[in-house]
CSV table of C-alpha atoms in Angstrom, one decimal:
chain,number,residue,atom,x,y,z
A,14,UNK,CA,31.5,59.3,92.9
A,15,UNK,CA,28.1,57.8,92.4
A,16,UNK,CA,27.6,59.9,89.3
A,17,UNK,CA,30.8,58.7,87.8
A,18,UNK,CA,29.8,55.1,88.4
A,19,UNK,CA,26.5,55.6,86.7
A,20,UNK,CA,28.1,57.4,83.8
A,21,UNK,CA,30.5,54.5,83.4
A,22,UNK,CA,27.8,51.8,83.2
A,23,UNK,CA,26.3,53.1,80.0
A,24,UNK,CA,29.7,53.3,78.4
A,25,UNK,CA,30.3,49.6,79.1
A,26,UNK,CA,27.0,48.6,77.6
A,27,UNK,CA,27.8,50.6,74.5
A,28,UNK,CA,31.1,48.8,74.1
A,29,UNK,CA,29.3,45.4,74.5
A,30,UNK,CA,26.8,46.4,71.8
A,31,UNK,CA,29.7,47.3,69.5
A,32,UNK,CA,31.4,44.0,70.1
A,33,UNK,CA,28.3,41.9,69.3
A,34,UNK,CA,28.3,42.5,65.5
A,35,UNK,CA,32.0,41.7,65.4
A,36,UNK,CA,31.4,38.4,67.2
A,37,UNK,CA,28.5,37.6,64.8
A,38,UNK,CA,30.8,38.3,61.8
A,39,UNK,CA,33.5,36.1,63.2
A,40,UNK,CA,30.9,33.3,63.7
A,41,UNK,CA,29.7,33.6,60.1
A,42,UNK,CA,33.3,33.5,58.9
A,43,UNK,CA,34.1,30.4,61.1
A,44,UNK,CA,31.0,28.5,59.9
A,45,UNK,CA,32.0,25.6,57.6
A,46,UNK,CA,31.0,25.9,54.0
A,47,UNK,CA,28.3,23.4,52.8
A,48,UNK,CA,29.9,20.4,51.0
A,49,UNK,CA,28.3,19.4,47.6
A,50,UNK,CA,29.1,18.3,44.1
A,51,UNK,CA,31.5,20.6,42.3
A,52,UNK,CA,29.9,21.6,39.0
A,53,UNK,CA,32.2,21.7,35.9
A,54,UNK,CA,32.8,25.1,34.4
A,55,UNK,CA,30.4,26.0,31.5
A,56,UNK,CA,31.7,25.2,28.0
A,57,UNK,CA,33.1,28.1,26.0
A,58,UNK,CA,30.6,29.8,23.8
A,59,UNK,CA,31.4,30.1,20.0
A,60,UNK,CA,29.9,33.5,19.3
A,61,UNK,CA,30.5,33.1,15.6
A,62,UNK,CA,28.2,30.1,15.4
A,63,UNK,CA,25.7,31.8,17.7
A,64,UNK,CA,25.5,34.8,15.5
A,65,UNK,CA,25.2,32.7,12.4
A,66,UNK,CA,22.2,30.8,13.9
A,67,UNK,CA,20.6,34.1,14.9
A,68,UNK,CA,20.9,35.5,11.4
A,69,UNK,CA,19.4,32.3,9.9
A,70,UNK,CA,16.5,32.5,12.3
A,71,UNK,CA,15.9,36.1,11.3
A,72,UNK,CA,16.0,35.2,7.6
A,73,UNK,CA,13.6,32.3,8.1
A,74,UNK,CA,11.2,34.6,9.9
A,75,UNK,CA,11.5,37.0,7.1
A,76,UNK,CA,10.7,34.4,4.5
A,77,UNK,CA,7.8,33.1,6.6
A,78,UNK,CA,6.3,36.5,6.8
A,79,UNK,CA,6.7,37.0,3.1
A,80,UNK,CA,5.0,33.7,2.3
A,81,UNK,CA,2.1,34.5,4.7
A,82,UNK,CA,1.8,37.9,3.1
A,83,UNK,CA,1.7,36.4,-0.4
A,84,UNK,CA,-1.0,33.9,0.7
A,85,UNK,CA,-3.1,36.6,2.2
A,86,UNK,CA,-2.9,38.6,-1.0
A,87,UNK,CA,-3.8,35.6,-3.1
A,88,UNK,CA,-6.8,34.9,-0.8
A,89,UNK,CA,-7.9,38.5,-1.1
A,90,UNK,CA,-7.6,38.3,-4.9
A,91,UNK,CA,-9.6,35.1,-4.9
A,92,UNK,CA,-12.3,36.7,-2.8
A,93,UNK,CA,-12.5,39.7,-5.1
A,94,UNK,CA,-12.8,37.4,-8.1
A,95,UNK,CA,-15.5,35.3,-6.5
A,96,UNK,CA,-17.5,38.4,-5.5
A,97,UNK,CA,-17.3,39.8,-9.0
A,98,UNK,CA,-18.4,36.4,-10.4
A,99,UNK,CA,-21.3,36.3,-8.1
A,100,UNK,CA,-22.3,39.8,-9.0
A,101,UNK,CA,-22.1,39.0,-12.7
A,102,UNK,CA,-24.1,35.8,-12.6
A,103,UNK,CA,-26.5,36.5,-9.7
A,104,UNK,CA,-27.2,40.2,-10.0
A,105,UNK,CA,-30.2,40.1,-7.8
A,106,UNK,CA,-28.2,38.8,-4.9
A,107,UNK,CA,-30.5,35.9,-4.1
A,108,UNK,CA,-27.7,33.3,-4.1
A,109,UNK,CA,-24.8,33.8,-1.8
A,110,UNK,CA,-22.0,31.2,-1.7
A,111,UNK,CA,-18.8,31.6,0.3
A,112,UNK,CA,-15.4,30.7,-1.0
A,113,UNK,CA,-15.0,27.7,1.4
A,114,UNK,CA,-18.4,26.4,0.5
A,115,UNK,CA,-17.6,26.7,-3.2
A,116,UNK,CA,-14.4,24.7,-2.8
A,117,UNK,CA,-16.2,22.0,-0.8
A,118,UNK,CA,-19.0,21.7,-3.4
A,119,UNK,CA,-16.4,21.6,-6.2
A,120,UNK,CA,-14.5,18.7,-4.5
A,121,UNK,CA,-17.8,16.8,-3.9
A,122,UNK,CA,-18.9,17.2,-7.5
A,123,UNK,CA,-15.5,15.9,-8.7
A,124,UNK,CA,-15.6,12.9,-6.4
A,125,UNK,CA,-19.2,12.1,-7.5
A,126,UNK,CA,-18.0,12.1,-11.2
A,127,UNK,CA,-15.1,9.9,-10.4
A,128,UNK,CA,-17.4,7.4,-8.6
A,129,UNK,CA,-19.8,7.3,-11.5
A,130,UNK,CA,-17.0,6.6,-13.9
A,131,UNK,CA,-15.7,3.8,-11.7
A,132,UNK,CA,-19.1,2.2,-11.5
A,133,UNK,CA,-19.5,2.3,-15.3
A,134,UNK,CA,-16.1,0.7,-15.9
A,135,UNK,CA,-16.9,-2.0,-13.3
A,136,UNK,CA,-20.2,-2.9,-15.1
A,137,UNK,CA,-18.4,-3.0,-18.4
A,138,UNK,CA,-15.7,-5.3,-17.1
A,139,UNK,CA,-18.3,-7.7,-15.7
A,140,UNK,CA,-20.1,-7.9,-19.0
A,141,UNK,CA,-16.9,-8.8,-20.9
A,142,UNK,CA,-16.2,-12.5,-21.2
A,143,UNK,CA,-13.2,-13.9,-19.3
A,144,UNK,CA,-9.9,-14.5,-21.0
A,145,UNK,CA,-9.0,-18.1,-22.1
A,146,UNK,CA,-6.2,-18.4,-19.5
A,147,UNK,CA,-8.6,-17.3,-16.8
A,148,UNK,CA,-11.1,-20.1,-17.8
A,149,UNK,CA,-8.3,-22.6,-17.7
A,150,UNK,CA,-7.3,-21.5,-14.3
A,151,UNK,CA,-10.9,-21.9,-13.1
A,152,UNK,CA,-11.0,-25.4,-14.5
A,153,UNK,CA,-7.7,-26.3,-12.9
A,154,UNK,CA,-8.9,-25.0,-9.5
A,155,UNK,CA,-12.1,-27.0,-9.9
A,156,UNK,CA,-10.3,-30.2,-10.7
A,157,UNK,CA,-7.8,-29.8,-7.9
A,158,UNK,CA,-10.5,-29.2,-5.3
A,159,UNK,CA,-11.2,-32.1,-2.8
A,160,UNK,CA,-14.8,-32.3,-4.0
A,161,UNK,CA,-13.8,-34.0,-7.3
A,162,UNK,CA,-11.5,-37.0,-6.4
A,163,UNK,CA,-9.7,-38.7,-9.3
A,164,UNK,CA,-9.8,-42.5,-9.5
A,165,UNK,CA,-6.8,-44.6,-10.8
A,166,UNK,CA,-6.6,-47.7,-12.9
A,167,UNK,CA,-9.6,-48.9,-14.9
A,168,UNK,CA,-12.2,-47.6,-12.4
A,169,UNK,CA,-14.8,-45.1,-13.6
A,170,UNK,CA,-14.1,-41.4,-13.2
A,171,UNK,CA,-16.8,-39.0,-12.0
A,172,UNK,CA,-17.6,-36.6,-14.8
A,173,UNK,CA,-19.7,-33.6,-15.5
A,174,UNK,CA,-22.3,-33.1,-18.2
A,175,UNK,CA,-21.4,-30.6,-20.9
A,176,UNK,CA,-23.7,-28.7,-23.1
A,177,UNK,CA,-23.6,-31.1,-26.0
A,178,UNK,CA,-24.6,-34.1,-23.9
A,179,UNK,CA,-21.2,-35.7,-23.5
A,180,UNK,CA,-19.4,-36.2,-20.3
A,181,UNK,CA,-16.4,-34.1,-19.4
A,182,UNK,CA,-13.4,-36.0,-17.9
A,183,UNK,CA,-12.1,-34.0,-14.9
A,184,UNK,CA,-8.4,-35.0,-15.1
A,185,UNK,CA,-8.1,-33.7,-18.7
A,186,UNK,CA,-11.0,-31.3,-19.1
A,187,UNK,CA,-12.2,-32.8,-22.3
A,188,UNK,CA,-15.6,-34.4,-23.1
A,189,UNK,CA,-15.8,-38.0,-24.4
A,190,UNK,CA,-18.5,-40.5,-24.9
A,191,UNK,CA,-19.0,-43.6,-22.8
A,192,UNK,CA,-18.5,-44.2,-19.1
A,193,UNK,CA,-14.9,-45.3,-19.2
A,194,UNK,CA,-11.8,-43.0,-19.8
A,195,UNK,CA,-9.7,-44.7,-22.5
A,196,UNK,CA,-6.6,-42.8,-21.5
A,197,UNK,CA,-6.7,-43.9,-17.9
A,198,UNK,CA,-7.4,-47.5,-19.0
A,199,UNK,CA,-4.4,-47.5,-21.4
A,200,UNK,CA,-6.5,-47.9,-24.5
A,201,UNK,CA,-6.2,-46.4,-28.0
A,202,UNK,CA,-7.9,-43.0,-28.0
A,203,UNK,CA,-8.9,-43.4,-31.6
A,204,UNK,CA,-10.6,-46.9,-31.7
A,205,UNK,CA,-10.6,-47.9,-28.0
A,206,UNK,CA,-8.5,-51.0,-28.5
A,207,UNK,CA,-6.3,-52.2,-25.6
A,208,UNK,CA,-3.8,-53.9,-28.0
A,209,UNK,CA,-2.1,-50.8,-29.2
A,210,UNK,CA,-1.8,-47.0,-28.6
A,211,UNK,CA,-3.0,-44.2,-30.7
A,212,UNK,CA,0.3,-43.6,-32.4
A,213,UNK,CA,0.1,-47.2,-33.8
A,214,UNK,CA,-3.6,-47.0,-34.7
A,215,UNK,CA,-4.5,-48.0,-38.3
A,216,UNK,CA,-7.5,-45.8,-38.3
A,217,UNK,CA,-5.4,-42.7,-37.5
A,218,UNK,CA,-2.9,-43.7,-40.2
A,219,UNK,CA,-5.6,-44.2,-42.8
A,220,UNK,CA,-7.0,-40.7,-42.0
A,221,UNK,CA,-3.5,-39.2,-42.4
A,222,UNK,CA,-3.2,-41.1,-45.8
A,223,UNK,CA,-6.5,-39.6,-47.0
A,224,UNK,CA,-5.5,-36.1,-46.0
A,225,UNK,CA,-1.9,-36.2,-47.3
A,226,UNK,CA,-2.2,-38.7,-50.1
A,227,UNK,CA,0.9,-40.6,-48.9
A,228,UNK,CA,0.4,-44.5,-48.7
A,229,UNK,CA,1.0,-46.1,-45.4
A,230,UNK,CA,2.3,-49.7,-44.9
A,231,UNK,CA,0.8,-52.2,-42.4
A,232,UNK,CA,3.5,-51.4,-39.8
A,233,UNK,CA,2.4,-47.7,-39.8
A,234,UNK,CA,5.4,-46.3,-41.7
A,235,UNK,CA,4.8,-44.2,-44.8
A,236,UNK,CA,5.9,-45.6,-48.1
A,237,UNK,CA,8.3,-42.7,-48.9
A,238,UNK,CA,10.0,-43.1,-45.5
A,239,UNK,CA,10.5,-46.9,-46.1
A,240,UNK,CA,12.1,-46.2,-49.4
A,241,UNK,CA,14.5,-43.7,-47.9
A,242,UNK,CA,15.5,-46.1,-45.2
A,243,UNK,CA,16.3,-48.8,-47.9
């Protein structure tokens, strides 16, 4: 009887061991699923567009490889030409110049020539006299500067000495004798009289008569004009 009891004990332990995995599976099944954001389904893939892009990428890679190959071939041809040129001109092999150094020296020589041409043109432009309108603009800027105030009425106007000894009137840019500006004083610019203006001056009319040969009356009207008015 004792042996049976001992034999039965291991049998129960084996059954318990078999039941343990089942309980663990049930526990895993009963565990609540983790709650989280539900991701949307992936968009459908347009395989036609995908294949078209893949073909374009392959074609671009082919063109790039062809361009690089052409560039390498051109570089090799240039190196061969440069080597042959060096062998022709410098047969003793004393002078050795690389292609990159040759390109840099050529660019430097070209820039030096352009700079020399620019300096020569600049010197020539400085030697040429200024245009008339440029001189007038300079005079106008000088007269409008605050360093040369302009007086009104019969007051004297500050003037500058010109080359011929006469004074230059700043408001008009013309040289005249004397210390008073007749135009600012309202006088005749021909004789300096304050009783009339230059258009009514007898001296001016007499000068016109001598040049044209047409007689002028005392009131300043030509004789032919007075006859037509009558």
